PDB file of C-alpha atoms in Angstrom:
ATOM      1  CA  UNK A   1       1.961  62.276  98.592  1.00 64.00           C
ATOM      2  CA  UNK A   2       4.296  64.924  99.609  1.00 66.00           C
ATOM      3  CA  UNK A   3       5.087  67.464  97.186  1.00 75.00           C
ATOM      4  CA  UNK A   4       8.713  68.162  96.395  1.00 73.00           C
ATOM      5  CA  UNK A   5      10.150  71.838  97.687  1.00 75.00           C
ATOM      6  CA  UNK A   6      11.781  74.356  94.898  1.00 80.00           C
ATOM      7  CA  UNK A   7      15.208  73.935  95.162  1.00 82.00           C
ATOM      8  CA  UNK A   8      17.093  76.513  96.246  1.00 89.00           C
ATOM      9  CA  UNK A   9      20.167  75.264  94.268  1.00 92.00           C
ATOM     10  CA  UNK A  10      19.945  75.961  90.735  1.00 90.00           C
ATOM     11  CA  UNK A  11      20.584  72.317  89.530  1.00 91.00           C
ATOM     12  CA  UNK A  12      19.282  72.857  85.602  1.00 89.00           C
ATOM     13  CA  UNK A  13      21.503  76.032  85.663  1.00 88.00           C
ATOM     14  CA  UNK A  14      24.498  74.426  86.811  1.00 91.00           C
ATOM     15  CA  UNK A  15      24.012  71.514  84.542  1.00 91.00           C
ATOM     16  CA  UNK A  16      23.741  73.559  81.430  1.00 91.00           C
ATOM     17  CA  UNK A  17      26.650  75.414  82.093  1.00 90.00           C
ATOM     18  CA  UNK A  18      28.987  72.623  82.540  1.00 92.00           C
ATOM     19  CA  UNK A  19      27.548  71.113  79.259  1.00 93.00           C
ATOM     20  CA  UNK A  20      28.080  74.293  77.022  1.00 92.00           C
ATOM     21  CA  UNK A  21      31.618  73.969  78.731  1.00 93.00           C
ATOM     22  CA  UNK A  22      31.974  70.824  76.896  1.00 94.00           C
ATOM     23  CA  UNK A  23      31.326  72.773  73.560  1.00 96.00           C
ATOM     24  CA  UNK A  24      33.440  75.518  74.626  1.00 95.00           C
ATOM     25  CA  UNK A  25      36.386  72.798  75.061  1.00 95.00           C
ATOM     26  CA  UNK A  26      35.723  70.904  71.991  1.00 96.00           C
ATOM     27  CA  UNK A  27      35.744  73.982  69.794  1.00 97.00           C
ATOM     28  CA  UNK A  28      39.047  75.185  71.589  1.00 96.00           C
ATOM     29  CA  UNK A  29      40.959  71.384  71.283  1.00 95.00           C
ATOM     30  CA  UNK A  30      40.087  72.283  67.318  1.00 95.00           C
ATOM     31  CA  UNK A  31      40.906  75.815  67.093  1.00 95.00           C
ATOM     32  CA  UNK A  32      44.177  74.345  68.820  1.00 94.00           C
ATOM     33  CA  UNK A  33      44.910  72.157  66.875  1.00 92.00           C
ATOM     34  CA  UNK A  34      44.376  73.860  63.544  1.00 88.00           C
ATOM     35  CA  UNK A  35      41.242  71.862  62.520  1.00 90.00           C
ATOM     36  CA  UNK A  36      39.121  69.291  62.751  1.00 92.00           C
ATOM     37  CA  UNK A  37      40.172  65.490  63.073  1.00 92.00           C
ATOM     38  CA  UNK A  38      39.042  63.204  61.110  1.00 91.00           C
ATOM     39  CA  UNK A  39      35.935  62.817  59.525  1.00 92.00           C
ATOM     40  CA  UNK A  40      34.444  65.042  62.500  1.00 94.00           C
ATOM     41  CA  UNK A  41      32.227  67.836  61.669  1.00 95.00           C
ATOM     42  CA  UNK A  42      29.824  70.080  63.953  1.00 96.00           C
ATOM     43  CA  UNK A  43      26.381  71.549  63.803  1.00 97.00           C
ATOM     44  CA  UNK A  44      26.023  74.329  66.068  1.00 97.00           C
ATOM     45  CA  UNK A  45      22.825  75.668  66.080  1.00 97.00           C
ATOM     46  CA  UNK A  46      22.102  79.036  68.295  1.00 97.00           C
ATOM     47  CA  UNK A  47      19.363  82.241  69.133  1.00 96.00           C
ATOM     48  CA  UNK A  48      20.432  85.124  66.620  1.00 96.00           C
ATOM     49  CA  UNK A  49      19.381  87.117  69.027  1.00 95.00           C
ATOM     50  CA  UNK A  50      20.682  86.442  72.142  1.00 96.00           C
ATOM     51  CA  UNK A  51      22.700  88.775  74.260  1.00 95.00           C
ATOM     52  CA  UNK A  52      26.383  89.083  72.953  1.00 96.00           C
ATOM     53  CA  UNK A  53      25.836  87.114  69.451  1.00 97.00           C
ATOM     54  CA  UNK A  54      27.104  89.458  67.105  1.00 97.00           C
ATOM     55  CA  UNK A  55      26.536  88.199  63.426  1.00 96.00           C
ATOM     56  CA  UNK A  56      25.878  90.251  60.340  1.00 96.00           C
ATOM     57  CA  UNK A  57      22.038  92.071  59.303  1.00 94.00           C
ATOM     58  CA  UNK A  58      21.448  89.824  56.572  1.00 94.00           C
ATOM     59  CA  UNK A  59      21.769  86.768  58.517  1.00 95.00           C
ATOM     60  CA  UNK A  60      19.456  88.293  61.691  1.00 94.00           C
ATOM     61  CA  UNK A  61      17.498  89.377  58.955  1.00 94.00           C
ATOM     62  CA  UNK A  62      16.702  85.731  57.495  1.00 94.00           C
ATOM     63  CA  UNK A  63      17.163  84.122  60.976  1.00 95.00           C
ATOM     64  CA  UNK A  64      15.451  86.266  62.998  1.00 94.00           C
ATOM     65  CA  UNK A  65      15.431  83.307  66.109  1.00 95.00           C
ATOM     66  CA  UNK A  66      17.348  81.000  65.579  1.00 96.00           C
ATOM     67  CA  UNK A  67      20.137  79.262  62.517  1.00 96.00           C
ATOM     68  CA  UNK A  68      22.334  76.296  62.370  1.00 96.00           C
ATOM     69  CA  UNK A  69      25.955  76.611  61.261  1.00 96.00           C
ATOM     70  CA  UNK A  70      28.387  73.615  60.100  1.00 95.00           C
ATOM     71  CA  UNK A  71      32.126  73.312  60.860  1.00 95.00           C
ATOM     72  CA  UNK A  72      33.908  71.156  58.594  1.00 93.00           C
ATOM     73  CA  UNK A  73      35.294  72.224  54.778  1.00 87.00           C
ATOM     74  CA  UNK A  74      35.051  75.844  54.722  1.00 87.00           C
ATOM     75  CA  UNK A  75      35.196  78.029  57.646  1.00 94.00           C
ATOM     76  CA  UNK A  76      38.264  79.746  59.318  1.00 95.00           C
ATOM     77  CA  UNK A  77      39.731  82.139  62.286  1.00 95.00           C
ATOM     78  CA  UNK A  78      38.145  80.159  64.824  1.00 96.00           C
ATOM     79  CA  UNK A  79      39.234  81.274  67.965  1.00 96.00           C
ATOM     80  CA  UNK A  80      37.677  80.372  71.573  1.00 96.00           C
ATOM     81  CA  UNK A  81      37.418  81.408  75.105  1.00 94.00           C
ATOM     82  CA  UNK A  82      35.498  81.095  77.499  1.00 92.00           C
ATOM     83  CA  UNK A  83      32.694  81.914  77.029  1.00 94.00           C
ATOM     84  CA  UNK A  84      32.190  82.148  73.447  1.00 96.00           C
ATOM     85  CA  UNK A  85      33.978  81.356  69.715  1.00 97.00           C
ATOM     86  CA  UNK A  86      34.303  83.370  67.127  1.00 97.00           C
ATOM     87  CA  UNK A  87      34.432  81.868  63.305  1.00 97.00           C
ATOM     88  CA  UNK A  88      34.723  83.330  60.155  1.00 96.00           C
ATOM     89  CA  UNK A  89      31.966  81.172  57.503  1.00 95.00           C
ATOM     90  CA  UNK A  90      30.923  81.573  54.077  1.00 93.00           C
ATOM     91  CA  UNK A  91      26.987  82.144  53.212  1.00 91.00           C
ATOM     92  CA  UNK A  92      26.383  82.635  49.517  1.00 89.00           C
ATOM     93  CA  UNK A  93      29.935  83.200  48.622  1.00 90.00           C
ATOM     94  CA  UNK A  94      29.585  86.142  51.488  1.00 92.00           C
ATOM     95  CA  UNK A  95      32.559  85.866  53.839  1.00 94.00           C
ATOM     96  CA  UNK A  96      31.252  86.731  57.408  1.00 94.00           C
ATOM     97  CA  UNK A  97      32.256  86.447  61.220  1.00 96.00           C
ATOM     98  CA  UNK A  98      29.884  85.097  63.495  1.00 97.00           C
ATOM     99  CA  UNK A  99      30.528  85.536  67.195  1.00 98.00           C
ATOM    100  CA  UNK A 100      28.490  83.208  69.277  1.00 97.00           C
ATOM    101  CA  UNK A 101      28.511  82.930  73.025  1.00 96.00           C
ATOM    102  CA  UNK A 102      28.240  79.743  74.461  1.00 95.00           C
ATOM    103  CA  UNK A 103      24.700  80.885  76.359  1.00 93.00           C
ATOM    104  CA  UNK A 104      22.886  81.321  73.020  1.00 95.00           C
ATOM    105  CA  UNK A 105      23.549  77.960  71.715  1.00 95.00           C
ATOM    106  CA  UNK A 106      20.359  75.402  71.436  1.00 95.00           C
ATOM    107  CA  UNK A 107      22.300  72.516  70.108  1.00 96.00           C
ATOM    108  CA  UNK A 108      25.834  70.451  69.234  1.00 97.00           C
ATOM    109  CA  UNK A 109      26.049  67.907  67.450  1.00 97.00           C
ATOM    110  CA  UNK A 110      29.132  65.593  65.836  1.00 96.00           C
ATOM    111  CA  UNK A 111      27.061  63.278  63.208  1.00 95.00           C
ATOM    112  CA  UNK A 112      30.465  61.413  63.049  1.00 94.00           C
ATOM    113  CA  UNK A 113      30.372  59.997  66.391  1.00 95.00           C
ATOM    114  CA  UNK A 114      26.074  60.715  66.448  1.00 94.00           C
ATOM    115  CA  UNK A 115      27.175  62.842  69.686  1.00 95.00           C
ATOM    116  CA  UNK A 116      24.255  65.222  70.432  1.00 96.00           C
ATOM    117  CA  UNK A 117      23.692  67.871  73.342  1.00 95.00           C
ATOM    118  CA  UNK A 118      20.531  69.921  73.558  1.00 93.00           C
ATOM    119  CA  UNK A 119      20.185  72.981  75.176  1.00 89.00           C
ATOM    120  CA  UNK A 120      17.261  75.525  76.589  1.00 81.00           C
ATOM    121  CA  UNK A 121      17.959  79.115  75.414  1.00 68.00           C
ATOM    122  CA  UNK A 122      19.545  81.063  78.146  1.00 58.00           C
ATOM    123  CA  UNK A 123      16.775  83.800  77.109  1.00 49.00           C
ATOM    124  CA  UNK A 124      13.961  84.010  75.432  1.00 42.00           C
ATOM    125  CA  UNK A 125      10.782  81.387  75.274  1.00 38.00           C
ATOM    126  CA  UNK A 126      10.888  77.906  76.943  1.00 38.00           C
ATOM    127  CA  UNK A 127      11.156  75.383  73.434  1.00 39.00           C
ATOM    128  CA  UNK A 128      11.720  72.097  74.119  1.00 37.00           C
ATOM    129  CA  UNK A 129      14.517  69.740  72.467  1.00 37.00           C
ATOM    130  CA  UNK A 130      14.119  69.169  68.719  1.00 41.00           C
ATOM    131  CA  UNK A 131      16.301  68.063  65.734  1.00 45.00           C
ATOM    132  CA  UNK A 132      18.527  70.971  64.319  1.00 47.00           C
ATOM    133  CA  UNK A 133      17.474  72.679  60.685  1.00 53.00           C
ATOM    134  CA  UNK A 134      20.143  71.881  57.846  1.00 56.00           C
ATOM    135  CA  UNK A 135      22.866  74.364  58.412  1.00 59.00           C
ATOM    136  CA  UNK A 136      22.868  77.387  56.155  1.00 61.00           C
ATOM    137  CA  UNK A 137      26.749  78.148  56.033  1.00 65.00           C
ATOM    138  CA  UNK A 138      28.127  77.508  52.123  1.00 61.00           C
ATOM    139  CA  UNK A 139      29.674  73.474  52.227  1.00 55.00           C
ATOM    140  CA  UNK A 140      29.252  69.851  51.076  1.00 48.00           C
ATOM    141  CA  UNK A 141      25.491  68.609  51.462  1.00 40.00           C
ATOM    142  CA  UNK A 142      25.796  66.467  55.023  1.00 40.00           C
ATOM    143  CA  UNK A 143      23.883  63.082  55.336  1.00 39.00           C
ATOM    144  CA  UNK A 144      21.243  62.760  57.704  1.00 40.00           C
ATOM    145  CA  UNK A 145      22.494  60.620  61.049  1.00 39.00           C
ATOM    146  CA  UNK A 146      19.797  58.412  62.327  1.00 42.00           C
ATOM    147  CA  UNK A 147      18.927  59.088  66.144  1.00 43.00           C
ATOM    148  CA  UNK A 148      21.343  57.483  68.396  1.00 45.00           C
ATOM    149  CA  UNK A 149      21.636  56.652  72.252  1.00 43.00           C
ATOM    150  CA  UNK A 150      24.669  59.292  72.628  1.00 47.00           C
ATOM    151  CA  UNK A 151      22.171  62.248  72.787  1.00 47.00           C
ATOM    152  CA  UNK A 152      21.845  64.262  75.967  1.00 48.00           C
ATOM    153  CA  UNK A 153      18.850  66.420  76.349  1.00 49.00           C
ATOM    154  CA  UNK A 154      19.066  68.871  79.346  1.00 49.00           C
ATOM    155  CA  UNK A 155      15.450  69.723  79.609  1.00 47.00           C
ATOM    156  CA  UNK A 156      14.407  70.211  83.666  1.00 45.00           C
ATOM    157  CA  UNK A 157      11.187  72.273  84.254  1.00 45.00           C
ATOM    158  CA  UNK A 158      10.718  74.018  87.386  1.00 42.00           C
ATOM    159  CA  UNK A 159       7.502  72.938  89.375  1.00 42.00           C
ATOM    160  CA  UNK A 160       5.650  76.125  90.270  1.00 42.00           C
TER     161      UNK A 160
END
Protein backbone atom coordinates (compact mmCIF):
# COMPACT_ATOMS: atom_id res chain seq x y z
CA UNK A 1 0.00 0.00 0.00
CA UNK A 2 1.28 3.25 -1.13
CA UNK A 3 1.03 6.02 1.15
CA UNK A 4 -0.65 9.20 0.00
CA UNK A 5 1.86 12.47 -0.49
CA UNK A 6 1.00 15.89 1.60
CA UNK A 7 -0.65 17.95 -0.63
CA UNK A 8 0.83 20.83 -1.59
CA UNK A 9 -2.58 22.52 -2.23
CA UNK A 10 -4.24 23.53 0.81
CA UNK A 11 -7.61 21.72 0.09
CA UNK A 12 -9.13 21.94 3.97
CA UNK A 13 -8.06 25.67 3.81
CA UNK A 14 -9.72 26.45 0.73
CA UNK A 15 -12.78 24.55 1.69
CA UNK A 16 -13.29 26.37 4.91
CA UNK A 17 -13.00 29.55 3.45
CA UNK A 18 -15.56 29.20 0.85
CA UNK A 19 -17.92 27.79 3.59
CA UNK A 20 -17.53 30.78 6.11
CA UNK A 21 -18.26 32.71 2.75
CA UNK A 22 -21.57 31.16 2.84
CA UNK A 23 -22.12 32.70 6.40
CA UNK A 24 -20.65 35.85 5.39
CA UNK A 25 -23.44 35.97 2.48
CA UNK A 26 -26.27 34.81 4.51
CA UNK A 27 -25.68 37.36 7.24
CA UNK A 28 -25.28 40.15 4.48
CA UNK A 29 -28.76 38.95 2.32
CA UNK A 30 -30.26 39.73 6.12
CA UNK A 31 -28.51 42.77 7.07
CA UNK A 32 -29.85 43.72 3.44
CA UNK A 33 -32.79 43.12 3.74
CA UNK A 34 -33.54 44.56 7.16
CA UNK A 35 -34.05 41.19 8.96
CA UNK A 36 -34.59 37.90 9.06
CA UNK A 37 -37.29 35.97 6.90
CA UNK A 38 -39.47 33.99 8.21
CA UNK A 39 -39.31 31.86 10.99
CA UNK A 40 -35.36 31.75 10.34
CA UNK A 41 -33.10 32.27 13.17
CA UNK A 42 -29.16 31.67 13.56
CA UNK A 43 -26.76 30.29 16.08
CA UNK A 44 -23.41 31.50 15.54
CA UNK A 45 -21.11 30.17 17.77
CA UNK A 46 -17.25 31.54 17.67
CA UNK A 47 -13.45 31.64 19.67
CA UNK A 48 -13.66 34.86 21.99
CA UNK A 49 -10.41 35.02 21.45
CA UNK A 50 -9.48 34.86 18.14
CA UNK A 51 -7.57 37.46 16.24
CA UNK A 52 -9.85 40.51 15.30
CA UNK A 53 -13.05 39.46 17.57
CA UNK A 54 -13.58 42.42 19.46
CA UNK A 55 -16.43 41.87 22.12
CA UNK A 56 -16.75 43.42 25.53
CA UNK A 57 -14.50 42.17 29.08
CA UNK A 58 -17.38 40.75 30.68
CA UNK A 59 -18.26 38.51 27.96
CA UNK A 60 -14.27 37.31 27.37
CA UNK A 61 -14.40 37.21 30.90
CA UNK A 62 -17.29 34.44 31.17
CA UNK A 63 -16.35 32.98 27.72
CA UNK A 64 -12.95 32.85 27.89
CA UNK A 65 -12.89 30.20 24.51
CA UNK A 66 -15.55 30.07 23.04
CA UNK A 67 -19.83 31.44 23.21
CA UNK A 68 -22.80 30.98 21.07
CA UNK A 69 -24.92 33.96 20.02
CA UNK A 70 -28.66 33.84 18.50
CA UNK A 71 -30.06 36.11 15.76
CA UNK A 72 -33.65 36.33 15.73
CA UNK A 73 -35.97 38.77 18.23
CA UNK A 74 -33.58 41.09 19.67
CA UNK A 75 -30.43 42.12 18.15
CA UNK A 76 -29.67 45.12 15.79
CA UNK A 77 -26.94 47.21 13.57
CA UNK A 78 -25.91 44.25 11.83
CA UNK A 79 -23.73 45.16 9.25
CA UNK A 80 -21.35 42.75 7.06
CA UNK A 81 -18.37 42.58 4.89
CA UNK A 82 -16.22 40.55 4.03
CA UNK A 83 -14.72 39.24 6.22
CA UNK A 84 -16.58 39.74 9.29
CA UNK A 85 -20.22 41.19 10.85
CA UNK A 86 -20.70 43.30 13.34
CA UNK A 87 -24.10 43.11 15.63
CA UNK A 88 -25.26 44.93 18.37
CA UNK A 89 -27.06 42.03 21.14
CA UNK A 90 -28.47 42.24 24.45
CA UNK A 91 -26.87 40.04 27.48
CA UNK A 92 -28.60 40.68 30.78
CA UNK A 93 -30.39 43.73 29.69
CA UNK A 94 -26.56 44.94 28.75
CA UNK A 95 -26.61 46.38 25.23
CA UNK A 96 -23.24 45.36 23.55
CA UNK A 97 -21.50 45.12 20.01
CA UNK A 98 -19.87 42.09 19.13
CA UNK A 99 -17.57 42.12 16.13
CA UNK A 100 -16.85 38.69 14.86
CA UNK A 101 -14.69 37.78 11.92
CA UNK A 102 -15.71 35.13 9.87
CA UNK A 103 -12.21 33.05 10.78
CA UNK A 104 -13.20 32.73 14.47
CA UNK A 105 -16.46 31.15 13.91
CA UNK A 106 -16.83 27.21 14.99
CA UNK A 107 -20.38 26.86 13.91
CA UNK A 108 -23.83 28.09 11.89
CA UNK A 109 -26.67 26.85 12.23
CA UNK A 110 -30.54 27.75 10.94
CA UNK A 111 -32.73 25.22 13.26
CA UNK A 112 -35.55 26.37 10.85
CA UNK A 113 -34.33 24.68 7.88
CA UNK A 114 -31.90 22.14 10.46
CA UNK A 115 -29.01 23.74 8.15
CA UNK A 116 -25.71 23.17 10.03
CA UNK A 117 -21.95 24.02 9.07
CA UNK A 118 -19.09 23.16 11.36
CA UNK A 119 -15.97 24.70 11.40
CA UNK A 120 -12.14 24.11 12.84
CA UNK A 121 -10.90 27.29 14.60
CA UNK A 122 -8.66 29.20 12.34
CA UNK A 123 -6.31 29.34 15.61
CA UNK A 124 -5.96 27.83 18.51
CA UNK A 125 -6.30 23.83 19.47
CA UNK A 126 -7.54 21.20 16.92
CA UNK A 127 -11.46 20.35 18.55
CA UNK A 128 -13.38 18.36 16.57
CA UNK A 129 -17.18 19.03 15.45
CA UNK A 130 -19.70 19.09 18.30
CA UNK A 131 -23.26 20.45 18.97
CA UNK A 132 -23.28 24.28 19.83
CA UNK A 133 -23.98 25.42 23.76
CA UNK A 134 -27.46 27.30 24.15
CA UNK A 135 -26.75 30.80 23.09
CA UNK A 136 -26.23 33.32 25.86
CA UNK A 137 -27.56 36.59 24.07
CA UNK A 138 -31.03 37.88 26.05
CA UNK A 139 -34.24 36.18 23.70
CA UNK A 140 -37.08 33.63 23.53
CA UNK A 141 -35.94 30.06 24.88
CA UNK A 142 -35.23 28.12 21.27
CA UNK A 143 -36.34 24.39 20.90
CA UNK A 144 -33.88 21.86 20.46
CA UNK A 145 -33.72 20.62 16.49
CA UNK A 146 -33.12 16.96 16.23
CA UNK A 147 -29.92 16.07 14.06
CA UNK A 148 -30.62 16.23 10.46
CA UNK A 149 -28.88 15.11 7.09
CA UNK A 150 -28.32 18.97 6.06
CA UNK A 151 -25.21 19.21 8.35
CA UNK A 152 -21.79 19.74 6.83
CA UNK A 153 -18.83 19.04 8.95
CA UNK A 154 -15.49 20.29 7.43
CA UNK A 155 -13.15 18.28 9.52
CA UNK A 156 -9.84 17.09 7.20
CA UNK A 157 -6.71 16.12 9.26
CA UNK A 158 -3.43 16.38 7.76
CA UNK A 159 -1.43 12.99 7.65
CA UNK A 160 2.00 13.70 9.11
Amino acid sequence: MTEMPDSLIPYDEIVQEALRAVVGRVLGTVAESGGLPGDHHFYITFKTQAPGVDIPTRLVERFPDEMTIVLQNRYWDLTVDGTKFSVGLSFNQVPSKLVVPYGAITGFHDPTVNFELRFQAQEGPEDGPGGHDPAENDGPAAVPVEDGSNVVAVDFKRKK
